[in-house]
Amino acid sequence: MNNKEIAKKRVFIRTFGCQMNVRDSEVISGLLDKAGYKLTDDETKADIEIMNTCSVRQLAEDKVWSAVGRSKAKIIGISGCMANNYREGIFEKAPKVDFVVGTADIGKLPGILKEIEKHKGGVLEKKIYETDADLREDEIYHTGFHLDKEHAFVVISEGCENYCSYCVVPYVRGKLRSRDYGDILDEIREDIDSGIKNITLLGQNVNAYQFKDVNFVELVELVNSVKGLKEFSFVTSHPKDTSLELFKAMRDCDKLKKYLHLPVQGGSDRILKLMNRGYTRQFYTNLVADYRKTVKNGELTTDIIVGFPTETEEDFEETRDLVKDLEFNAAYIFKYSVRPHTEALKLADDVPVKEKERRHKIILDLQKSISKKKNEK
Ligand code: 5AD
Ligand code: SF4
């Protein structure tokens, strides 16, 4: 296949899930663009459709299965978390899928597509491309492809090894790997040269960042000193890796947005322990007090899961009281969803769906009124 033929191939990338996936889709787009493929946002005109998937909750996966069912593309690929979650099982569940590429292997996509196209006219060999999650080749982050002209996501670390008992991420994205801060800073400078003003540093657990002698707080200080950068922020932080030192850096770094997303997940110590979060309600509340004292007018948002196995009415009320007390600017509330590989799988999913819905609505309504009150201030 020569480059002219490739140039005729139109690729549609469908993104599911979080900001990490949005960035991964940009990375894939940049690589395929460089390899001569034509990117399209019209799915009906695509020869190749790549679904960049999410496994964090069952609902996210259900959306992917139905999108595969609807797809009319000649070649369909699955990348992202579901690729690692189901591997060859995807071909059984969705025979239309032609190839599966793991989260650590997206850099190989141009080569994979070329290989697949060699089978044009013949029977495609269904294939899975996945290695153990090594750090990705750094060059894949430097194609300069961004959906937004002024804002860019910059991945600082891949994977997570916190093993929260409900979470599939460590199993589908592998252990924590931190990028070389030199490469991160180069990428940010390249972004600025192309007109980007605002950066979001991304990682499943950003504040566990450690490359050689540089930790997250030091990385933040380095980023703050990049010439031409106007503003930056970071997501997502884990409370157990968050400290007063970070809040002081947030206070002192003039370009750093005064915004912290700090998932608490629950208000009951018993449930937090079962979730393997590594902190207590008191530890989290103290952190919030430190944050508010140190970072004046800092925004605070959180994630909460309701209906975790064995969650009683009393446990739930502790979560409700915490939400009432801490007055987050916003909270993302999720109903517990059973995930493969996880520790919580061993516990019975014993909170009935109706009850999960009730608890979900109570926190949602409560947070809505808090957010409204805070926005009026
Ligand atoms: N069920 C429900 N919510 C979950 N999250 C992660 N795993 C699950 C699960 N199994 C939520 C957490 C996390 C957010 C990204 O998704 O709140 O912070
Ligand atoms: Fe999942 Fe916990 Fe890692 Fe977040 S910190 S990605 S919730 S295991």
mmCIF file with all atom_site columns, N, CA and C in Angstrom, residues 158 211 213 288 369:
data_model
loop_
_atom_site.group_PDB
_atom_site.id
_atom_site.type_symbol
_atom_site.label_atom_id
_atom_site.label_alt_id
_atom_site.label_comp_id
_atom_site.label_asym_id
_atom_site.label_entity_id
_atom_site.label_seq_id
_atom_site.pdbx_PDB_ins_code
_atom_site.Cartn_x
_atom_site.Cartn_y
_atom_site.Cartn_z
_atom_site.occupancy
_atom_site.B_iso_or_equiv
_atom_site.pdbx_formal_charge
_atom_site.auth_seq_id
_atom_site.auth_comp_id
_atom_site.auth_asym_id
_atom_site.auth_atom_id
_atom_site.pdbx_PDB_model_num
ATOM 1  N N  . GLU A 1 158 ? 1.145   7.590  33.431 1.00 0.00 ? 158 GLU A N  1
ATOM 2  C CA . GLU A 1 158 ? 0.207   6.597  32.918 1.00 0.00 ? 158 GLU A CA 1
ATOM 3  C C  . GLU A 1 158 ? -0.012  5.549  34.005 1.00 0.00 ? 158 GLU A C  1
ATOM 4  N N  . PHE A 1 211 ? 9.595   11.249 39.050 1.00 0.00 ? 211 PHE A N  1
ATOM 5  C CA . PHE A 1 211 ? 10.593  10.851 38.052 1.00 0.00 ? 211 PHE A CA 1
ATOM 6  C C  . PHE A 1 211 ? 11.956  11.255 38.579 1.00 0.00 ? 211 PHE A C  1
ATOM 7  N N  . ASP A 1 213 ? 14.502  12.461 40.826 1.00 0.00 ? 213 ASP A N  1
ATOM 8  C CA . ASP A 1 213 ? 14.390  13.200 42.086 1.00 0.00 ? 213 ASP A CA 1
ATOM 9  C C  . ASP A 1 213 ? 13.258  14.232 42.059 1.00 0.00 ? 213 ASP A C  1
ATOM 10 N N  . VAL A 1 288 ? -9.077  19.252 53.579 1.00 0.00 ? 288 VAL A N  1
ATOM 11 C CA . VAL A 1 288 ? -9.923  20.311 53.022 1.00 0.00 ? 288 VAL A CA 1
ATOM 12 C C  . VAL A 1 288 ? -9.757  21.603 53.838 1.00 0.00 ? 288 VAL A C  1
ATOM 13 N N  . SER A 1 369 ? -28.142 22.012 45.282 1.00 0.00 ? 369 SER A N  1
ATOM 14 C CA . SER A 1 369 ? -28.504 23.197 46.068 1.00 0.00 ? 369 SER A CA 1
ATOM 15 C C  . SER A 1 369 ? -27.239 23.872 46.621 1.00 0.00 ? 369 SER A C  1
#
